[in-house]
């Protein structure tokens, strides 16, 4: 060994020692060392969990972990590799391209020839395009790698069908308050000190974690850093110190669609309190109020309809009020519209009638309307009977002629069937009255 080599070796050992002594964030220090230490995912890791049963056979198929951040997807993948004696290889779709994948696959093939399998963990797997996703198929099929992909997006929408057919999807849940409390108890045991919080502040800290274990421990670490000797924070002080963590909410992801669906269904279900809660959740997370205003207008036409004709007017007015006032004052107009819709009589009769009419129009083809309601601006059209026999309704008794307006080949159809509630109760009476007059006048013409 040359004089230079001992110095290099000494430097390497020194660097390793320095790395061990370097401070590590609390989430890293508390990372589970065995699958039984993972909290909050008992449905897959408990005694009868899917992964527990799989590991009992000492075999592992390719998997897709779907769940929100901070629920243990990376940790579980790493521990699975240990439990099945596979080499753990991790890449991120955010930073990796085709060349990186080729290197990983080549290394896995070489490792396989030496009798060692590879668990390839791909973080944010949904960010790979379709061609890149397809590149995994051969190495999954021949056993070169056991793929474990992690995604926060719905795999049904974001991953190729071919990839999904070769992997089992396991859903990771947000950590419930009990699981977050376990993390805090473990952190306190490791740190050898209690979190400096009163009972109410501790409950607030649990809620602030928003089901994210990593965030929960990061928040705990911030609390310990902020506390002076013998200081105990109440809930108000805690929120001032942490400036609260923004809720987990991606406008292009499932959280966005879940909350707008919850808002819409709460309105449809005539629950103004729940509707206001979901509206507040979305506004608090930074959702565009105009997006919400547009959805509120849609609710008015889809779920209230003519049961309350003012609903659409009020929702459009709320949208205009937000345009005029801006945030935050304009948001109150949207909230008012949401309350109005939730407490209005409900009807999807107009929505269903339009859908039925569209289906009939597409199926029926280009049917000619009855000639008596067609204009006849030329002599030829008059000679063909256009406009002949048309009854001007305003000249008929009660301004109702009772004539038929449907194409003869189609016959009379009924699309709109208003319920007996709200303003549509009056519309229903009117339609029934006209139907009776139509029959009477048709009988009179027949006689």
PDB file of N, CA, C and O in Angstrom, residues 353-398:
ATOM      1  N   UNK A 353     -84.139  14.968 -18.559  1.00  0.00           N
ATOM      2  CA  UNK A 353     -84.903  15.207 -19.785  1.00  0.00           C
ATOM      3  C   UNK A 353     -83.966  15.572 -20.940  1.00  0.00           C
ATOM      4  O   UNK A 353     -84.118  15.076 -22.060  1.00  0.00           O
ATOM      5  N   UNK A 354     -82.984  16.414 -20.650  1.00  0.00           N
ATOM      6  CA  UNK A 354     -82.041  16.808 -21.694  1.00  0.00           C
ATOM      7  C   UNK A 354     -81.233  15.594 -22.166  1.00  0.00           C
ATOM      8  O   UNK A 354     -81.014  15.403 -23.372  1.00  0.00           O
ATOM      9  N   UNK A 355     -80.781  14.762 -21.216  1.00  0.00           N
ATOM     10  CA  UNK A 355     -80.029  13.560 -21.583  1.00  0.00           C
ATOM     11  C   UNK A 355     -80.852  12.616 -22.444  1.00  0.00           C
ATOM     12  O   UNK A 355     -80.356  12.072 -23.443  1.00  0.00           O
ATOM     13  N   UNK A 356     -82.125  12.424 -22.092  1.00  0.00           N
ATOM     14  CA  UNK A 356     -83.001  11.541 -22.864  1.00  0.00           C
ATOM     15  C   UNK A 356     -83.249  12.107 -24.259  1.00  0.00           C
ATOM     16  O   UNK A 356     -83.265  11.369 -25.256  1.00  0.00           O
ATOM     17  N   UNK A 357     -83.453  13.431 -24.337  1.00  0.00           N
ATOM     18  CA  UNK A 357     -83.671  14.064 -25.636  1.00  0.00           C
ATOM     19  C   UNK A 357     -82.434  13.928 -26.522  1.00  0.00           C
ATOM     20  O   UNK A 357     -82.543  13.683 -27.732  1.00  0.00           O
ATOM     21  N   UNK A 358     -81.240  14.076 -25.921  1.00  0.00           N
ATOM     22  CA  UNK A 358     -79.999  13.934 -26.694  1.00  0.00           C
ATOM     23  C   UNK A 358     -79.864  12.509 -27.236  1.00  0.00           C
ATOM     24  O   UNK A 358     -79.476  12.307 -28.393  1.00  0.00           O
ATOM     25  N   UNK A 359     -80.186  11.511 -26.417  1.00  0.00           N
ATOM     26  CA  UNK A 359     -80.092  10.122 -26.877  1.00  0.00           C
ATOM     27  C   UNK A 359     -81.059   9.863 -28.033  1.00  0.00           C
ATOM     28  O   UNK A 359     -80.699   9.244 -29.035  1.00  0.00           O
ATOM     29  N   UNK A 360     -82.288  10.367 -27.892  1.00  0.00           N
ATOM     30  CA  UNK A 360     -83.290  10.163 -28.940  1.00  0.00           C
ATOM     31  C   UNK A 360     -82.883  10.877 -30.217  1.00  0.00           C
ATOM     32  O   UNK A 360     -83.052  10.341 -31.323  1.00  0.00           O
ATOM     33  N   UNK A 361     -82.341  12.094 -30.090  1.00  0.00           N
ATOM     34  CA  UNK A 361     -81.908  12.854 -31.269  1.00  0.00           C
ATOM     35  C   UNK A 361     -80.795  12.115 -32.015  1.00  0.00           C
ATOM     36  O   UNK A 361     -80.784  12.060 -33.251  1.00  0.00           O
ATOM     37  N   UNK A 362     -79.858  11.511 -31.249  1.00  0.00           N
ATOM     38  CA  UNK A 362     -78.750  10.787 -31.889  1.00  0.00           C
ATOM     39  C   UNK A 362     -79.233   9.497 -32.546  1.00  0.00           C
ATOM     40  O   UNK A 362     -78.772   9.115 -33.622  1.00  0.00           O
ATOM     41  N   UNK A 363     -80.182   8.818 -31.887  1.00  0.00           N
ATOM     42  CA  UNK A 363     -80.662   7.537 -32.403  1.00  0.00           C
ATOM     43  C   UNK A 363     -81.621   7.717 -33.581  1.00  0.00           C
ATOM     44  O   UNK A 363     -81.688   6.866 -34.466  1.00  0.00           O
ATOM     45  N   UNK A 364     -82.382   8.832 -33.581  1.00  0.00           N
ATOM     46  CA  UNK A 364     -83.435   9.006 -34.573  1.00  0.00           C
ATOM     47  C   UNK A 364     -82.965   9.463 -35.933  1.00  0.00           C
ATOM     48  O   UNK A 364     -83.675   9.293 -36.932  1.00  0.00           O
ATOM     49  N   UNK A 365     -81.792  10.047 -36.007  1.00  0.00           N
ATOM     50  CA  UNK A 365     -81.302  10.541 -37.287  1.00  0.00           C
ATOM     51  C   UNK A 365     -81.974  11.845 -37.696  1.00  0.00           C
ATOM     52  O   UNK A 365     -82.578  12.539 -36.881  1.00  0.00           O
ATOM     53  N   UNK A 366     -81.896  12.162 -38.995  1.00  0.00           N
ATOM     54  CA  UNK A 366     -82.373  13.455 -39.513  1.00  0.00           C
ATOM     55  C   UNK A 366     -83.841  13.385 -39.894  1.00  0.00           C
ATOM     56  O   UNK A 366     -84.215  13.426 -41.076  1.00  0.00           O
ATOM     57  N   UNK A 367     -84.690  13.283 -38.886  1.00  0.00           N
ATOM     58  CA  UNK A 367     -86.130  13.206 -39.137  1.00  0.00           C
ATOM     59  C   UNK A 367     -86.690  14.594 -39.423  1.00  0.00           C
ATOM     60  O   UNK A 367     -86.376  15.563 -38.725  1.00  0.00           O
ATOM     61  N   UNK A 368     -87.542  14.689 -40.445  1.00  0.00           N
ATOM     62  CA  UNK A 368     -88.142  15.975 -40.808  1.00  0.00           C
ATOM     63  C   UNK A 368     -89.255  16.321 -39.838  1.00  0.00           C
ATOM     64  O   UNK A 368     -90.110  15.480 -39.536  1.00  0.00           O
ATOM     65  N   UNK A 369     -89.264  17.547 -39.299  1.00  0.00           N
ATOM     66  CA  UNK A 369     -90.389  17.965 -38.450  1.00  0.00           C
ATOM     67  C   UNK A 369     -91.691  17.901 -39.244  1.00  0.00           C
ATOM     68  O   UNK A 369     -91.679  17.922 -40.485  1.00  0.00           O
ATOM     69  N   UNK A 370     -92.833  17.853 -38.571  1.00  0.00           N
ATOM     70  CA  UNK A 370     -94.100  17.821 -39.307  1.00  0.00           C
ATOM     71  C   UNK A 370     -94.249  19.081 -40.169  1.00  0.00           C
ATOM     72  O   UNK A 370     -93.869  20.174 -39.742  1.00  0.00           O
ATOM     73  N   UNK A 371     -94.770  18.913 -41.369  1.00  0.00           N
ATOM     74  CA  UNK A 371     -94.787  20.014 -42.338  1.00  0.00           C
ATOM     75  C   UNK A 371     -95.603  21.211 -41.857  1.00  0.00           C
ATOM     76  O   UNK A 371     -95.331  22.347 -42.234  1.00  0.00           O
ATOM     77  N   UNK A 372     -96.603  20.959 -41.001  1.00  0.00           N
ATOM     78  CA  UNK A 372     -97.456  22.082 -40.617  1.00  0.00           C
ATOM     79  C   UNK A 372     -96.725  23.116 -39.751  1.00  0.00           C
ATOM     80  O   UNK A 372     -97.203  24.233 -39.601  1.00  0.00           O
ATOM     81  N   UNK A 373     -95.552  22.760 -39.164  1.00  0.00           N
ATOM     82  CA  UNK A 373     -94.826  23.767 -38.368  1.00  0.00           C
ATOM     83  C   UNK A 373     -93.594  24.292 -39.104  1.00  0.00           C
ATOM     84  O   UNK A 373     -92.770  24.992 -38.520  1.00  0.00           O
ATOM     85  N   UNK A 374     -93.459  23.967 -40.414  1.00  0.00           N
ATOM     86  CA  UNK A 374     -92.337  24.468 -41.197  1.00  0.00           C
ATOM     87  C   UNK A 374     -92.756  25.725 -41.950  1.00  0.00           C
ATOM     88  O   UNK A 374     -93.898  25.848 -42.414  1.00  0.00           O
ATOM     89  N   UNK A 375     -91.835  26.663 -42.075  1.00  0.00           N
ATOM     90  CA  UNK A 375     -92.118  27.880 -42.845  1.00  0.00           C
ATOM     91  C   UNK A 375     -92.171  27.542 -44.339  1.00  0.00           C
ATOM     92  O   UNK A 375     -91.535  26.591 -44.801  1.00  0.00           O
ATOM     93  N   UNK A 376     -92.925  28.360 -45.098  1.00  0.00           N
ATOM     94  CA  UNK A 376     -93.062  28.124 -46.546  1.00  0.00           C
ATOM     95  C   UNK A 376     -92.795  29.415 -47.299  1.00  0.00           C
ATOM     96  O   UNK A 376     -93.721  30.051 -47.824  1.00  0.00           O
ATOM     97  N   UNK A 377     -91.531  29.829 -47.371  1.00  0.00           N
ATOM     98  CA  UNK A 377     -91.223  31.098 -48.028  1.00  0.00           C
ATOM     99  C   UNK A 377     -91.309  31.046 -49.551  1.00  0.00           C
ATOM    100  O   UNK A 377     -91.288  32.083 -50.204  1.00  0.00           O
ATOM    101  N   UNK A 378     -91.403  29.847 -50.174  1.00  0.00           N
ATOM    102  CA  UNK A 378     -91.468  29.760 -51.635  1.00  0.00           C
ATOM    103  C   UNK A 378     -92.754  29.053 -52.062  1.00  0.00           C
ATOM    104  O   UNK A 378     -93.377  28.311 -51.278  1.00  0.00           O
ATOM    105  N   UNK A 379     -93.128  29.260 -53.316  1.00  0.00           N
ATOM    106  CA  UNK A 379     -94.337  28.611 -53.847  1.00  0.00           C
ATOM    107  C   UNK A 379     -94.188  27.099 -53.861  1.00  0.00           C
ATOM    108  O   UNK A 379     -95.129  26.367 -53.592  1.00  0.00           O
ATOM    109  N   UNK A 380     -92.965  26.640 -54.191  1.00  0.00           N
ATOM    110  CA  UNK A 380     -92.736  25.202 -54.225  1.00  0.00           C
ATOM    111  C   UNK A 380     -92.972  24.587 -52.850  1.00  0.00           C
ATOM    112  O   UNK A 380     -93.623  23.537 -52.729  1.00  0.00           O
ATOM    113  N   UNK A 381     -92.478  25.239 -51.821  1.00  0.00           N
ATOM    114  CA  UNK A 381     -92.644  24.711 -50.461  1.00  0.00           C
ATOM    115  C   UNK A 381     -94.116  24.726 -50.064  1.00  0.00           C
ATOM    116  O   UNK A 381     -94.595  23.799 -49.406  1.00  0.00           O
ATOM    117  N   UNK A 382     -94.846  25.762 -50.472  1.00  0.00           N
ATOM    118  CA  UNK A 382     -96.284  25.796 -50.181  1.00  0.00           C
ATOM    119  C   UNK A 382     -96.997  24.650 -50.876  1.00  0.00           C
ATOM    120  O   UNK A 382     -97.881  24.009 -50.296  1.00  0.00           O
ATOM    121  N   UNK A 383     -96.560  24.391 -52.126  1.00  0.00           N
ATOM    122  CA  UNK A 383     -97.210  23.309 -52.872  1.00  0.00           C
ATOM    123  C   UNK A 383     -96.915  21.943 -52.256  1.00  0.00           C
ATOM    124  O   UNK A 383     -97.672  20.995 -52.440  1.00  0.00           O
ATOM    125  N   UNK A 384     -95.815  21.859 -51.539  1.00  0.00           N
ATOM    126  CA  UNK A 384     -95.455  20.612 -50.859  1.00  0.00           C
ATOM    127  C   UNK A 384     -96.135  20.477 -49.492  1.00  0.00           C
ATOM    128  O   UNK A 384     -95.935  19.487 -48.792  1.00  0.00           O
ATOM    129  N   UNK A 385     -96.923  21.470 -49.111  1.00  0.00           N
ATOM    130  CA  UNK A 385     -97.673  21.390 -47.869  1.00  0.00           C
ATOM    131  C   UNK A 385     -96.984  22.008 -46.674  1.00  0.00           C
ATOM    132  O   UNK A 385     -97.464  21.851 -45.538  1.00  0.00           O
ATOM    133  N   UNK A 386     -95.845  22.688 -46.887  1.00  0.00           N
ATOM    134  CA  UNK A 386     -95.151  23.337 -45.773  1.00  0.00           C
ATOM    135  C   UNK A 386     -96.049  24.422 -45.169  1.00  0.00           C
ATOM    136  O   UNK A 386     -96.579  25.278 -45.879  1.00  0.00           O
ATOM    137  N   UNK A 387     -96.230  24.389 -43.885  1.00  0.00           N
ATOM    138  CA  UNK A 387     -97.021  25.403 -43.187  1.00  0.00           C
ATOM    139  C   UNK A 387     -98.509  25.173 -43.247  1.00  0.00           C
ATOM    140  O   UNK A 387     -99.271  25.893 -42.587  1.00  0.00           O
ATOM    141  N   UNK A 388     -98.950  24.184 -44.015  1.00  0.00           N
ATOM    142  CA  UNK A 388    -100.384  23.945 -44.186  1.00  0.00           C
ATOM    143  C   UNK A 388    -100.982  23.348 -42.910  1.00  0.00           C
ATOM    144  O   UNK A 388    -100.494  22.334 -42.398  1.00  0.00           O
ATOM    145  N   UNK A 389    -102.041  23.965 -42.414  1.00  0.00           N
ATOM    146  CA  UNK A 389    -102.733  23.449 -41.234  1.00  0.00           C
ATOM    147  C   UNK A 389    -102.136  23.887 -39.918  1.00  0.00           C
ATOM    148  O   UNK A 389    -102.552  23.412 -38.858  1.00  0.00           O
ATOM    149  N   UNK A 390    -101.153  24.799 -39.957  1.00  0.00           N
ATOM    150  CA  UNK A 390    -100.552  25.263 -38.694  1.00  0.00           C
ATOM    151  C   UNK A 390    -101.569  26.081 -37.898  1.00  0.00           C
ATOM    152  O   UNK A 390    -102.232  26.969 -38.440  1.00  0.00           O
ATOM    153  N   UNK A 391    -101.705  25.765 -36.614  1.00  0.00           N
ATOM    154  CA  UNK A 391    -102.627  26.498 -35.735  1.00  0.00           C
ATOM    155  C   UNK A 391    -101.812  27.439 -34.861  1.00  0.00           C
ATOM    156  O   UNK A 391    -100.945  26.990 -34.091  1.00  0.00           O
ATOM    157  N   UNK A 392    -102.095  28.738 -34.987  1.00  0.00           N
ATOM    158  CA  UNK A 392    -101.401  29.756 -34.203  1.00  0.00           C
ATOM    159  C   UNK A 392    -101.942  29.719 -32.778  1.00  0.00           C
ATOM    160  O   UNK A 392    -103.110  30.034 -32.534  1.00  0.00           O
ATOM    161  N   UNK A 393    -101.088  29.291 -31.832  1.00  0.00           N
ATOM    162  CA  UNK A 393    -101.574  29.002 -30.482  1.00  0.00           C
ATOM    163  C   UNK A 393    -102.257  30.185 -29.816  1.00  0.00           C
ATOM    164  O   UNK A 393    -103.202  30.007 -29.046  1.00  0.00           O
ATOM    165  N   UNK A 394    -101.809  31.397 -30.085  1.00  0.00           N
ATOM    166  CA  UNK A 394    -102.405  32.561 -29.428  1.00  0.00           C
ATOM    167  C   UNK A 394    -103.851  32.787 -29.878  1.00  0.00           C
ATOM    168  O   UNK A 394    -104.624  33.473 -29.192  1.00  0.00           O
ATOM    169  N   UNK A 395    -104.217  32.211 -31.018  1.00  0.00           N
ATOM    170  CA  UNK A 395    -105.598  32.344 -31.493  1.00  0.00           C
ATOM    171  C   UNK A 395    -106.486  31.212 -30.967  1.00  0.00           C
ATOM    172  O   UNK A 395    -107.702  31.247 -31.157  1.00  0.00           O
ATOM    173  N   UNK A 396    -105.892  30.206 -30.355  1.00  0.00           N
ATOM    174  CA  UNK A 396    -106.661  29.064 -29.850  1.00  0.00           C
ATOM    175  C   UNK A 396    -107.173  29.370 -28.443  1.00  0.00           C
ATOM    176  O   UNK A 396    -106.617  30.224 -27.740  1.00  0.00           O
ATOM    177  N   UNK A 397    -108.251  28.680 -28.031  1.00  0.00           N
ATOM    178  CA  UNK A 397    -108.739  28.886 -26.655  1.00  0.00           C
ATOM    179  C   UNK A 397    -107.635  28.577 -25.650  1.00  0.00           C
ATOM    180  O   UNK A 397    -106.918  27.583 -25.783  1.00  0.00           O
ATOM    181  N   UNK A 398    -107.490  29.428 -24.663  1.00  0.00           N
ATOM    182  CA  UNK A 398    -106.473  29.298 -23.606  1.00  0.00           C
ATOM    183  C   UNK A 398    -105.047  29.270 -24.159  1.00  0.00           C
ATOM    184  O   UNK A 398    -104.119  28.754 -23.538  1.00  0.00           O
TER     185      UNK A 398
END
